Each structure stands twice: as structure tokens, then as C-alpha cells.
PDB file of C-alpha atoms in Angstrom:
ATOM      1  CA  UNK A  16       4.695 -30.893  -0.275  1.00 66.00           C
ATOM      2  CA  UNK A  17       6.505 -27.936  -1.917  1.00 86.00           C
ATOM      3  CA  UNK A  18       5.919 -24.536  -0.146  1.00 92.00           C
ATOM      4  CA  UNK A  19       6.649 -21.098  -1.620  1.00 96.00           C
ATOM      5  CA  UNK A  20       6.697 -17.878   0.312  1.00 98.00           C
ATOM      6  CA  UNK A  21       6.207 -14.159  -0.649  1.00 98.00           C
ATOM      7  CA  UNK A  22       6.333 -10.965   1.382  1.00 98.00           C
ATOM      8  CA  UNK A  23       3.405  -8.526   0.971  1.00 98.00           C
ATOM      9  CA  UNK A  24       5.227  -5.302   1.753  1.00 98.00           C
ATOM     10  CA  UNK A  25       3.384  -2.227   3.005  1.00 98.00           C
ATOM     11  CA  UNK A  26       2.765   0.424   0.322  1.00 98.00           C
ATOM     12  CA  UNK A  27       3.470   4.061   1.098  1.00 98.00           C
ATOM     13  CA  UNK A  28       2.214   6.966  -0.977  1.00 97.00           C
ATOM     14  CA  UNK A  29       5.109   9.498  -0.729  1.00 95.00           C
ATOM     15  CA  UNK A  30       3.137  11.851  -2.780  1.00 95.00           C
ATOM     16  CA  UNK A  31      -0.479  11.599  -4.088  1.00 96.00           C
ATOM     17  CA  UNK A  32      -2.300  13.986  -6.347  1.00 94.00           C
ATOM     18  CA  UNK A  33      -5.863  13.405  -7.415  1.00 95.00           C
ATOM     19  CA  UNK A  34      -6.141  14.857 -10.941  1.00 92.00           C
ATOM     20  CA  UNK A  35      -9.944  14.613 -11.329  1.00 93.00           C
ATOM     21  CA  UNK A  36     -12.903  12.267 -11.568  1.00 92.00           C
ATOM     22  CA  UNK A  37     -12.926  10.062 -14.719  1.00 90.00           C
ATOM     23  CA  UNK A  38     -16.024   9.198 -16.749  1.00 86.00           C
ATOM     24  CA  UNK A  39     -15.948   5.685 -15.462  1.00 86.00           C
ATOM     25  CA  UNK A  40     -16.216   6.826 -11.856  1.00 84.00           C
ATOM     26  CA  UNK A  41     -12.550   6.203 -11.004  1.00 89.00           C
ATOM     27  CA  UNK A  42     -10.213   8.915 -10.117  1.00 93.00           C
ATOM     28  CA  UNK A  43      -7.189   9.901 -12.199  1.00 93.00           C
ATOM     29  CA  UNK A  44      -4.051  10.123  -9.918  1.00 93.00           C
ATOM     30  CA  UNK A  45      -0.369  10.734  -9.889  1.00 92.00           C
ATOM     31  CA  UNK A  46       1.562   9.132  -7.056  1.00 93.00           C
ATOM     32  CA  UNK A  47       4.973   8.250  -6.125  1.00 93.00           C
ATOM     33  CA  UNK A  48       4.875   5.016  -4.181  1.00 95.00           C
ATOM     34  CA  UNK A  49       7.561   3.105  -2.189  1.00 96.00           C
ATOM     35  CA  UNK A  50       7.411  -0.088  -0.165  1.00 98.00           C
ATOM     36  CA  UNK A  51       8.451  -0.710   3.404  1.00 98.00           C
ATOM     37  CA  UNK A  52      10.365  -3.603   4.756  1.00 97.00           C
ATOM     38  CA  UNK A  53       7.396  -4.501   6.953  1.00 98.00           C
ATOM     39  CA  UNK A  54       4.404  -6.437   5.734  1.00 98.00           C
ATOM     40  CA  UNK A  55       2.309  -9.562   5.642  1.00 98.00           C
ATOM     41  CA  UNK A  56       3.907 -12.984   4.748  1.00 98.00           C
ATOM     42  CA  UNK A  57       2.154 -15.374   2.441  1.00 98.00           C
ATOM     43  CA  UNK A  58       2.971 -19.062   1.889  1.00 98.00           C
ATOM     44  CA  UNK A  59       1.620 -21.300  -0.877  1.00 98.00           C
ATOM     45  CA  UNK A  60       1.492 -25.117  -0.160  1.00 97.00           C
ATOM     46  CA  UNK A  61       1.252 -26.977  -3.443  1.00 95.00           C
ATOM     47  CA  UNK A  62      -0.428 -30.282  -3.865  1.00 90.00           C
ATOM     48  CA  UNK A  63      -3.485 -29.574  -1.574  1.00 94.00           C
ATOM     49  CA  UNK A  64      -6.855 -28.018  -2.134  1.00 93.00           C
ATOM     50  CA  UNK A  65      -6.917 -24.342  -3.054  1.00 93.00           C
ATOM     51  CA  UNK A  66      -7.878 -22.374   0.163  1.00 93.00           C
ATOM     52  CA  UNK A  67      -6.982 -19.105   1.890  1.00 95.00           C
ATOM     53  CA  UNK A  68      -6.464 -18.892   5.653  1.00 96.00           C
ATOM     54  CA  UNK A  69      -5.383 -15.971   7.709  1.00 96.00           C
ATOM     55  CA  UNK A  70      -3.682 -15.683  11.128  1.00 96.00           C
ATOM     56  CA  UNK A  71      -1.574 -13.119  12.932  1.00 96.00           C
ATOM     57  CA  UNK A  72      -2.237  -9.906  14.877  1.00 96.00           C
ATOM     58  CA  UNK A  73      -4.732  -8.387  12.376  1.00 96.00           C
ATOM     59  CA  UNK A  74      -6.428 -11.458  11.050  1.00 94.00           C
ATOM     60  CA  UNK A  75      -9.607 -10.835  12.892  1.00 92.00           C
ATOM     61  CA  UNK A  76      -9.946  -7.280  11.491  1.00 91.00           C
ATOM     62  CA  UNK A  77     -10.660  -8.592   7.875  1.00 88.00           C
ATOM     63  CA  UNK A  78     -14.330  -8.152   7.159  1.00 81.00           C
ATOM     64  CA  UNK A  79     -16.104  -9.276   3.951  1.00 76.00           C
ATOM     65  CA  UNK A  80     -14.360 -10.923   1.038  1.00 80.00           C
ATOM     66  CA  UNK A  81     -10.620 -11.413   1.383  1.00 91.00           C
ATOM     67  CA  UNK A  82      -8.996  -9.903  -1.675  1.00 95.00           C
ATOM     68  CA  UNK A  83      -6.340 -12.573  -1.624  1.00 96.00           C
ATOM     69  CA  UNK A  84      -9.083 -15.182  -2.094  1.00 95.00           C
ATOM     70  CA  UNK A  85     -10.416 -13.254  -5.030  1.00 96.00           C
ATOM     71  CA  UNK A  86      -7.137 -13.211  -6.569  1.00 97.00           C
ATOM     72  CA  UNK A  87      -6.828 -16.965  -6.372  1.00 95.00           C
ATOM     73  CA  UNK A  88     -10.225 -17.383  -7.928  1.00 95.00           C
ATOM     74  CA  UNK A  89      -9.597 -14.942 -10.790  1.00 95.00           C
ATOM     75  CA  UNK A  90      -6.311 -16.470 -11.656  1.00 95.00           C
ATOM     76  CA  UNK A  91      -7.843 -19.947 -11.739  1.00 93.00           C
ATOM     77  CA  UNK A  92     -10.594 -18.620 -14.053  1.00 93.00           C
ATOM     78  CA  UNK A  93      -8.137 -16.850 -16.235  1.00 91.00           C
ATOM     79  CA  UNK A  94      -5.781 -19.802 -16.646  1.00 89.00           C
ATOM     80  CA  UNK A  95      -7.634 -23.037 -15.665  1.00 89.00           C
ATOM     81  CA  UNK A  96      -4.517 -25.124 -15.857  1.00 88.00           C
ATOM     82  CA  UNK A  97      -2.536 -23.198 -13.153  1.00 92.00           C
ATOM     83  CA  UNK A  98      -1.237 -25.281 -10.322  1.00 92.00           C
ATOM     84  CA  UNK A  99      -2.457 -23.763  -7.122  1.00 94.00           C
ATOM     85  CA  UNK A 100      -2.858 -24.900  -3.437  1.00 95.00           C
ATOM     86  CA  UNK A 101      -3.414 -23.610   0.030  1.00 97.00           C
ATOM     87  CA  UNK A 102      -2.587 -19.879   0.811  1.00 97.00           C
ATOM     88  CA  UNK A 103      -1.724 -18.865   4.379  1.00 97.00           C
ATOM     89  CA  UNK A 104      -1.418 -15.243   5.306  1.00 98.00           C
ATOM     90  CA  UNK A 105       0.333 -13.915   8.262  1.00 98.00           C
ATOM     91  CA  UNK A 106      -1.496 -10.621   8.748  1.00 98.00           C
ATOM     92  CA  UNK A 107       0.929  -8.201  10.318  1.00 98.00           C
ATOM     93  CA  UNK A 108      -0.362  -5.006   8.638  1.00 97.00           C
ATOM     94  CA  UNK A 109      -3.319  -3.064  10.008  1.00 97.00           C
ATOM     95  CA  UNK A 110      -6.529  -3.525   7.841  1.00 94.00           C
ATOM     96  CA  UNK A 111      -7.993  -0.656   5.895  1.00 93.00           C
ATOM     97  CA  UNK A 112      -5.028   1.433   6.815  1.00 96.00           C
ATOM     98  CA  UNK A 113      -3.810   3.263   3.671  1.00 95.00           C
ATOM     99  CA  UNK A 114      -0.781   1.012   3.227  1.00 97.00           C
ATOM    100  CA  UNK A 115      -2.420  -1.470   0.704  1.00 93.00           C
ATOM    101  CA  UNK A 116      -2.447  -4.452   3.019  1.00 92.00           C
ATOM    102  CA  UNK A 117      -5.289  -6.270   1.147  1.00 95.00           C
ATOM    103  CA  UNK A 118      -3.919  -5.211  -2.253  1.00 97.00           C
ATOM    104  CA  UNK A 119      -0.332  -6.350  -1.267  1.00 98.00           C
ATOM    105  CA  UNK A 120      -1.754  -9.761  -0.265  1.00 98.00           C
ATOM    106  CA  UNK A 121      -3.657 -10.105  -3.547  1.00 98.00           C
ATOM    107  CA  UNK A 122      -0.525  -9.130  -5.492  1.00 98.00           C
ATOM    108  CA  UNK A 123       1.569 -11.618  -3.491  1.00 98.00           C
ATOM    109  CA  UNK A 124      -0.972 -14.418  -4.403  1.00 98.00           C
ATOM    110  CA  UNK A 125      -0.464 -13.579  -8.081  1.00 98.00           C
ATOM    111  CA  UNK A 126       3.347 -13.575  -7.706  1.00 98.00           C
ATOM    112  CA  UNK A 127       3.162 -16.944  -5.895  1.00 98.00           C
ATOM    113  CA  UNK A 128       1.096 -18.484  -8.674  1.00 97.00           C
ATOM    114  CA  UNK A 129       3.404 -17.115 -11.261  1.00 97.00           C
ATOM    115  CA  UNK A 130       6.392 -18.843  -9.470  1.00 96.00           C
ATOM    116  CA  UNK A 131       4.496 -22.050  -9.118  1.00 96.00           C
ATOM    117  CA  UNK A 132       3.675 -22.201 -12.756  1.00 95.00           C
ATOM    118  CA  UNK A 133       6.856 -21.222 -14.669  1.00 93.00           C
ATOM    119  CA  UNK A 134       5.673 -22.588 -17.993  1.00 92.00           C
ATOM    120  CA  UNK A 135       2.080 -21.382 -17.920  1.00 90.00           C
ATOM    121  CA  UNK A 136       2.972 -18.106 -16.392  1.00 89.00           C
ATOM    122  CA  UNK A 137       4.211 -16.772 -19.698  1.00 90.00           C
ATOM    123  CA  UNK A 138       0.755 -17.033 -21.124  1.00 91.00           C
ATOM    124  CA  UNK A 139      -0.954 -15.156 -18.272  1.00 94.00           C
ATOM    125  CA  UNK A 140      -1.480 -11.316 -18.281  1.00 96.00           C
ATOM    126  CA  UNK A 141      -0.650 -10.862 -14.689  1.00 97.00           C
ATOM    127  CA  UNK A 142      -0.892  -7.111 -14.692  1.00 96.00           C
ATOM    128  CA  UNK A 143      -4.327  -7.135 -16.201  1.00 96.00           C
ATOM    129  CA  UNK A 144      -5.527  -9.528 -13.459  1.00 97.00           C
ATOM    130  CA  UNK A 145      -3.900  -7.101 -10.878  1.00 97.00           C
ATOM    131  CA  UNK A 146      -5.710  -4.127 -12.265  1.00 96.00           C
ATOM    132  CA  UNK A 147      -9.063  -6.004 -12.247  1.00 96.00           C
ATOM    133  CA  UNK A 148      -8.535  -6.674  -8.509  1.00 96.00           C
ATOM    134  CA  UNK A 149      -8.044  -3.014  -7.624  1.00 94.00           C
ATOM    135  CA  UNK A 150      -6.254   0.229  -8.326  1.00 93.00           C
ATOM    136  CA  UNK A 151      -3.453  -0.430  -5.876  1.00 96.00           C
ATOM    137  CA  UNK A 152      -2.821  -4.080  -6.854  1.00 98.00           C
ATOM    138  CA  UNK A 153      -0.668  -3.433  -9.928  1.00 97.00           C
ATOM    139  CA  UNK A 154       1.904  -1.306  -7.990  1.00 97.00           C
ATOM    140  CA  UNK A 155       1.803  -3.943  -5.201  1.00 98.00           C
ATOM    141  CA  UNK A 156       2.429  -6.583  -7.725  1.00 98.00           C
ATOM    142  CA  UNK A 157       5.594  -4.717  -8.712  1.00 96.00           C
ATOM    143  CA  UNK A 158       6.461  -4.096  -5.002  1.00 97.00           C
ATOM    144  CA  UNK A 159       9.193  -1.514  -5.854  1.00 94.00           C
ATOM    145  CA  UNK A 160       9.367   2.194  -6.012  1.00 94.00           C
ATOM    146  CA  UNK A 161       7.249   3.467  -8.883  1.00 92.00           C
ATOM    147  CA  UNK A 162       5.311   6.448 -10.126  1.00 91.00           C
ATOM    148  CA  UNK A 163       1.671   5.318 -10.879  1.00 92.00           C
ATOM    149  CA  UNK A 164      -0.750   7.233 -12.995  1.00 92.00           C
ATOM    150  CA  UNK A 165      -4.074   6.431 -14.713  1.00 92.00           C
ATOM    151  CA  UNK A 166      -6.212   4.999 -11.866  1.00 91.00           C
ATOM    152  CA  UNK A 167      -3.099   3.140 -10.698  1.00 93.00           C
ATOM    153  CA  UNK A 168      -2.535   0.772 -13.646  1.00 92.00           C
ATOM    154  CA  UNK A 169       0.005   2.849 -15.389  1.00 92.00           C
ATOM    155  CA  UNK A 170       3.529   2.255 -13.786  1.00 93.00           C
ATOM    156  CA  UNK A 171       6.847   3.573 -14.383  1.00 89.00           C
ATOM    157  CA  UNK A 172       9.846   2.484 -12.291  1.00 88.00           C
ATOM    158  CA  UNK A 173      11.802   5.235 -10.705  1.00 88.00           C
ATOM    159  CA  UNK A 174      15.464   5.255 -11.753  1.00 78.00           C
ATOM    160  CA  UNK A 175      18.011   5.778  -9.009  1.00 80.00           C
ATOM    161  CA  UNK A 176      15.493   5.639  -6.142  1.00 87.00           C
ATOM    162  CA  UNK A 177      17.540   5.907  -2.992  1.00 86.00           C
ATOM    163  CA  UNK A 178      16.157   4.086   0.039  1.00 91.00           C
ATOM    164  CA  UNK A 179      14.738   6.213   2.668  1.00 93.00           C
ATOM    165  CA  UNK A 180      14.426   5.710   6.488  1.00 96.00           C
ATOM    166  CA  UNK A 181      10.895   6.248   7.756  1.00 96.00           C
ATOM    167  CA  UNK A 182       8.423   5.686  10.557  1.00 97.00           C
ATOM    168  CA  UNK A 183       4.913   4.209  10.067  1.00 98.00           C
ATOM    169  CA  UNK A 184       2.235   5.041  12.622  1.00 98.00           C
ATOM    170  CA  UNK A 185      -1.401   3.983  12.679  1.00 98.00           C
ATOM    171  CA  UNK A 186      -3.640   5.114  15.515  1.00 98.00           C
ATOM    172  CA  UNK A 187      -5.621   1.841  15.551  1.00 97.00           C
ATOM    173  CA  UNK A 188      -9.003   3.621  15.734  1.00 97.00           C
ATOM    174  CA  UNK A 189     -12.198   2.176  14.196  1.00 95.00           C
ATOM    175  CA  UNK A 190     -12.589   3.306  10.514  1.00 94.00           C
ATOM    176  CA  UNK A 191     -15.774   3.261   8.453  1.00 94.00           C
ATOM    177  CA  UNK A 192     -16.305   0.284   6.289  1.00 90.00           C
ATOM    178  CA  UNK A 193     -16.637   2.747   3.300  1.00 93.00           C
ATOM    179  CA  UNK A 194     -13.705   4.866   4.516  1.00 94.00           C
ATOM    180  CA  UNK A 195     -12.259   5.410   1.068  1.00 94.00           C
ATOM    181  CA  UNK A 196     -15.598   6.343  -0.489  1.00 95.00           C
ATOM    182  CA  UNK A 197     -16.239   8.877   2.209  1.00 97.00           C
ATOM    183  CA  UNK A 198     -12.756  10.354   1.815  1.00 96.00           C
ATOM    184  CA  UNK A 199     -13.199  10.802  -1.884  1.00 94.00           C
ATOM    185  CA  UNK A 200     -16.789  12.127  -1.372  1.00 95.00           C
ATOM    186  CA  UNK A 201     -15.419  14.842   0.883  1.00 96.00           C
ATOM    187  CA  UNK A 202     -12.657  15.550  -1.646  1.00 95.00           C
ATOM    188  CA  UNK A 203     -15.261  16.261  -4.288  1.00 90.00           C
ATOM    189  CA  UNK A 204     -12.831  16.154  -7.221  1.00 90.00           C
ATOM    190  CA  UNK A 205     -13.834  17.903 -10.382  1.00 92.00           C
ATOM    191  CA  UNK A 206     -14.400  15.897 -13.627  1.00 93.00           C
ATOM    192  CA  UNK A 207     -11.071  15.190 -15.370  1.00 86.00           C
ATOM    193  CA  UNK A 208     -10.125  17.557 -18.159  1.00 80.00           C
ATOM    194  CA  UNK A 209      -6.951  17.736 -20.208  1.00 72.00           C
ATOM    195  CA  UNK A 210      -4.094  15.160 -20.502  1.00 72.00           C
ATOM    196  CA  UNK A 211      -2.728  13.263 -17.502  1.00 70.00           C
ATOM    197  CA  UNK A 212       0.973  12.494 -16.823  1.00 62.00           C
ATOM    198  CA  UNK A 213       2.352   8.963 -17.646  1.00 63.00           C
ATOM    199  CA  UNK A 214       6.044   9.565 -17.688  1.00 57.00           C
ATOM    200  CA  UNK A 215       8.290   8.766 -14.670  1.00 55.00           C
ATOM    201  CA  UNK A 216      10.891  11.174 -13.250  1.00 59.00           C
ATOM    202  CA  UNK A 217      14.485  10.121 -13.921  1.00 63.00           C
ATOM    203  CA  UNK A 218      15.173   9.969 -10.178  1.00 66.00           C
ATOM    204  CA  UNK A 219      13.460  10.566  -6.908  1.00 69.00           C
ATOM    205  CA  UNK A 220      14.857  11.976  -3.588  1.00 70.00           C
ATOM    206  CA  UNK A 221      13.706  12.613  -0.141  1.00 67.00           C
ATOM    207  CA  UNK A 222      13.784  16.340  -1.000  1.00 72.00           C
ATOM    208  CA  UNK A 223      11.298  15.658  -3.793  1.00 75.00           C
ATOM    209  CA  UNK A 224       9.013  13.824  -1.386  1.00 72.00           C
ATOM    210  CA  UNK A 225       9.071  16.677   1.082  1.00 71.00           C
ATOM    211  CA  UNK A 226       8.085  19.093  -1.596  1.00 79.00           C
ATOM    212  CA  UNK A 227       4.975  16.931  -2.555  1.00 86.00           C
ATOM    213  CA  UNK A 228       1.769  16.400  -0.766  1.00 94.00           C
ATOM    214  CA  UNK A 229      -1.341  14.089  -0.423  1.00 97.00           C
ATOM    215  CA  UNK A 230      -4.617  15.567  -1.777  1.00 97.00           C
ATOM    216  CA  UNK A 231      -6.510  13.124   0.391  1.00 98.00           C
ATOM    217  CA  UNK A 232      -5.032  14.311   3.713  1.00 98.00           C
ATOM    218  CA  UNK A 233      -7.587  17.018   4.471  1.00 98.00           C
ATOM    219  CA  UNK A 234     -10.768  15.000   3.618  1.00 98.00           C
ATOM    220  CA  UNK A 235      -9.247  11.890   5.455  1.00 98.00           C
ATOM    221  CA  UNK A 236      -8.806  14.058   8.595  1.00 98.00           C
ATOM    222  CA  UNK A 237     -12.504  14.883   8.447  1.00 97.00           C
ATOM    223  CA  UNK A 238     -13.488  11.263   8.224  1.00 98.00           C
ATOM    224  CA  UNK A 239     -10.895   9.961  10.692  1.00 98.00           C
ATOM    225  CA  UNK A 240      -9.980  12.766  13.180  1.00 98.00           C
ATOM    226  CA  UNK A 241      -7.346  10.767  14.890  1.00 98.00           C
ATOM    227  CA  UNK A 242      -5.065  11.326  11.823  1.00 98.00           C
ATOM    228  CA  UNK A 243      -4.451  14.831  13.134  1.00 98.00           C
ATOM    229  CA  UNK A 244      -3.035  13.572  16.350  1.00 98.00           C
ATOM    230  CA  UNK A 245      -0.739  11.168  14.574  1.00 98.00           C
ATOM    231  CA  UNK A 246       0.591  13.819  12.236  1.00 97.00           C
ATOM    232  CA  UNK A 247       1.147  16.146  15.124  1.00 96.00           C
ATOM    233  CA  UNK A 248       3.170  13.518  16.979  1.00 96.00           C
ATOM    234  CA  UNK A 249       5.196  12.835  13.891  1.00 96.00           C
ATOM    235  CA  UNK A 250       5.849  16.508  13.213  1.00 93.00           C
ATOM    236  CA  UNK A 251       7.021  17.196  16.675  1.00 89.00           C
ATOM    237  CA  UNK A 252       9.633  14.475  16.476  1.00 82.00           C
ATOM    238  CA  UNK A 253      10.835  14.744  12.831  1.00 79.00           C
ATOM    239  CA  UNK A 254      10.992  18.435  11.741  1.00 74.00           C
ATOM    240  CA  UNK A 255      12.225  19.589   9.304  1.00 64.00           C
ATOM    241  CA  UNK A 256      11.602  16.142   7.654  1.00 82.00           C
ATOM    242  CA  UNK A 257       8.137  15.425   6.233  1.00 89.00           C
ATOM    243  CA  UNK A 258       5.234  13.863   8.004  1.00 94.00           C
ATOM    244  CA  UNK A 259       2.359  12.860   5.783  1.00 96.00           C
ATOM    245  CA  UNK A 260      -0.637  10.666   5.292  1.00 98.00           C
ATOM    246  CA  UNK A 261      -0.420   7.483   3.192  1.00 98.00           C
ATOM    247  CA  UNK A 262      -3.189   6.884   0.720  1.00 97.00           C
ATOM    248  CA  UNK A 263      -6.588   7.529   2.418  1.00 97.00           C
ATOM    249  CA  UNK A 264      -5.163   6.708   5.827  1.00 96.00           C
ATOM    250  CA  UNK A 265      -5.221   6.539   8.626  1.00 98.00           C
ATOM    251  CA  UNK A 266      -1.582   5.353   8.559  1.00 98.00           C
ATOM    252  CA  UNK A 267       0.906   8.163   8.488  1.00 98.00           C
ATOM    253  CA  UNK A 268       4.588   8.224   7.816  1.00 97.00           C
ATOM    254  CA  UNK A 269       7.574  10.394   8.519  1.00 96.00           C
ATOM    255  CA  UNK A 270      10.881  10.442   6.662  1.00 94.00           C
ATOM    256  CA  UNK A 271      14.065  10.641   8.759  1.00 93.00           C
ATOM    257  CA  UNK A 272      17.712  11.281   7.983  1.00 91.00           C
ATOM    258  CA  UNK A 273      18.967   7.778   9.182  1.00 94.00           C
ATOM    259  CA  UNK A 274      17.525   4.498  10.559  1.00 96.00           C
ATOM    260  CA  UNK A 275      18.916   5.502  14.062  1.00 96.00           C
ATOM    261  CA  UNK A 276      16.640   8.512  13.793  1.00 95.00           C
ATOM    262  CA  UNK A 277      13.707   6.411  12.768  1.00 96.00           C
ATOM    263  CA  UNK A 278      14.109   3.946  15.637  1.00 97.00           C
ATOM    264  CA  UNK A 279      14.433   6.898  17.988  1.00 96.00           C
ATOM    265  CA  UNK A 280      11.261   8.524  16.740  1.00 96.00           C
ATOM    266  CA  UNK A 281       9.406   5.144  16.790  1.00 97.00           C
ATOM    267  CA  UNK A 282      10.468   4.522  20.385  1.00 97.00           C
ATOM    268  CA  UNK A 283       9.284   7.879  21.602  1.00 96.00           C
ATOM    269  CA  UNK A 284       5.978   7.780  19.870  1.00 97.00           C
ATOM    270  CA  UNK A 285       5.376   4.175  21.024  1.00 97.00           C
ATOM    271  CA  UNK A 286       6.207   5.242  24.579  1.00 97.00           C
ATOM    272  CA  UNK A 287       3.594   8.203  24.581  1.00 96.00           C
ATOM    273  CA  UNK A 288       0.956   6.303  22.494  1.00 97.00           C
ATOM    274  CA  UNK A 289       1.213   2.630  23.487  1.00 97.00           C
ATOM    275  CA  UNK A 290      -2.062   1.790  21.650  1.00 97.00           C
ATOM    276  CA  UNK A 291      -0.720   2.963  18.340  1.00 98.00           C
ATOM    277  CA  UNK A 292       0.864   0.670  15.797  1.00 98.00           C
ATOM    278  CA  UNK A 293       4.469   2.051  15.241  1.00 98.00           C
ATOM    279  CA  UNK A 294       7.210   0.745  12.975  1.00 98.00           C
ATOM    280  CA  UNK A 295      10.645   2.085  12.012  1.00 98.00           C
ATOM    281  CA  UNK A 296      11.348   0.945   8.421  1.00 98.00           C
ATOM    282  CA  UNK A 297      13.255   1.464   5.127  1.00 97.00           C
ATOM    283  CA  UNK A 298      11.388   2.516   2.075  1.00 96.00           C
ATOM    284  CA  UNK A 299      12.568   1.232  -1.357  1.00 94.00           C
TER     285      UNK A 299
END
């Protein structure tokens, strides 16, 4: 039986501005996103019933509906003739962590189905399906450095993005099931007024990332206090490079000058905080 494979890379919000609350209840944002070389691994086995199974270190942490299963269902409904099969997910990323693990899995399912159906794929609006699944799914479908605006569905590739060495750290503490809702409630963004940006910068550098910020960082710290300890640990090891929250957290990242520096930082943090999830990586 033919088997296809896709990586669901961790999403990192290098910058994240919340521009205001839209009339439809979503928030308008402006975020520069890159992807790590760590993530989940999905396989699609063709010629067998369409199912989704999960294994790996974080499989048991998934609660409620698996977004990957929802992606499989929505694609089948949108294009009934698509050839599908059994999806297997090696869950290597922490769940509800601010690195788009569930969104990346759903996006990888869509990419697998697109590859498995080269003829029918041209007649499927994959990006619309991605946007219907969630605000982070379109950028995860692209899985490359982008500037995203709107509520996440407007994407512009970043020209000349230079890969950046980084360290990802998650404190592995319990998070509320409605973490993101609580974070946005504490943010209390004002109603959106005026035009929002849609154009991509011509290039993006580590210096620009350092100059940015994450508007969700302060409210996320209030919801998940352990974020403060993670950022303190990263800042002690990486100054003057940036340490920042990704998305609504609790995963944080630090940018470093080289991969050797990233490995050194990761080793020190893992030694002092053995219960934390720590990875040195390249963002691209």
C-alpha cells in the first residue's frame, strides 16, 4: 500500500501585533511567522479506511476533537472523490503550546491529500479549507516564513528570509482548556478601526525580530505564570538576543547568533530545568 509522509513543523510567531477586535469576533493581527525544523510527523497510508491515529510523547495530551481528523472530514466533504486513507501522527510537539501543533497537523493532512490526488487537487481550494479549520492553519499549510494579516488568512511570503538559530522552551505546566480565550479576554483589545496592513516586507532579519514584540505576552503571563520563569531563563542565557513568547504560549523562544550557541543555551536550560521541553532549532 502506498505511504506518503509530511512534517508538521512548529510555528513560531517572531512578532505578533493584535490590531483590534473585528465585528465577527475574531481579532485582526499582524505577525511574522517562521517554522522550526522540529515538529510532528504524519503519514498517509492509501487504500485503507480513512482514520486518524496518534502516538508519540504528547499523544495522550490531546483532548476533544483532533483538528487533523476534522481536516480529513472537511476535505472529503469539499471534494467527495478524493482518495484518502489512514493518517498516523507522531506527536512530538507539546499540545496547546503556542507553536501551532494542532494547526500544523491539520495543514499537513491537507498537504498529504493534495499530494495523493494530483488530478483532483487542482479543483480544491486548499487555502479556503485551511482558513475554515482555524486562523493558524493557512500559514501552517504554507509552512514557510510569512507575514500574516487579517485574522491569519492573508499571507505574504517574506523575500530573502535568512534562517535563524533559536531555542524553543515549554515549561510543561497544565494550561486551561480555554487558554487562548482567557488570554484574549485579558488583552481586552479595542474594536478594530481604520485599515489593516496586508503587504509583506521585502526582507526580514533577526534585528527586525528583536525590535518587534508579542502583544499577547503580558496577558499570557497572567494566565500561565510559568511563562515568566521561562523568559527569565532564556534572557539570562541569550542577552542581547531576543527572548519572547510564541503565540498565546506557553512556549517561548530565543534567537541566537549560531546553532552552536543555540545548542549551548538548550543544554544549560535543560540541565537546570529537566522537566521543561527544550529544543535547539533553525527557523526558516
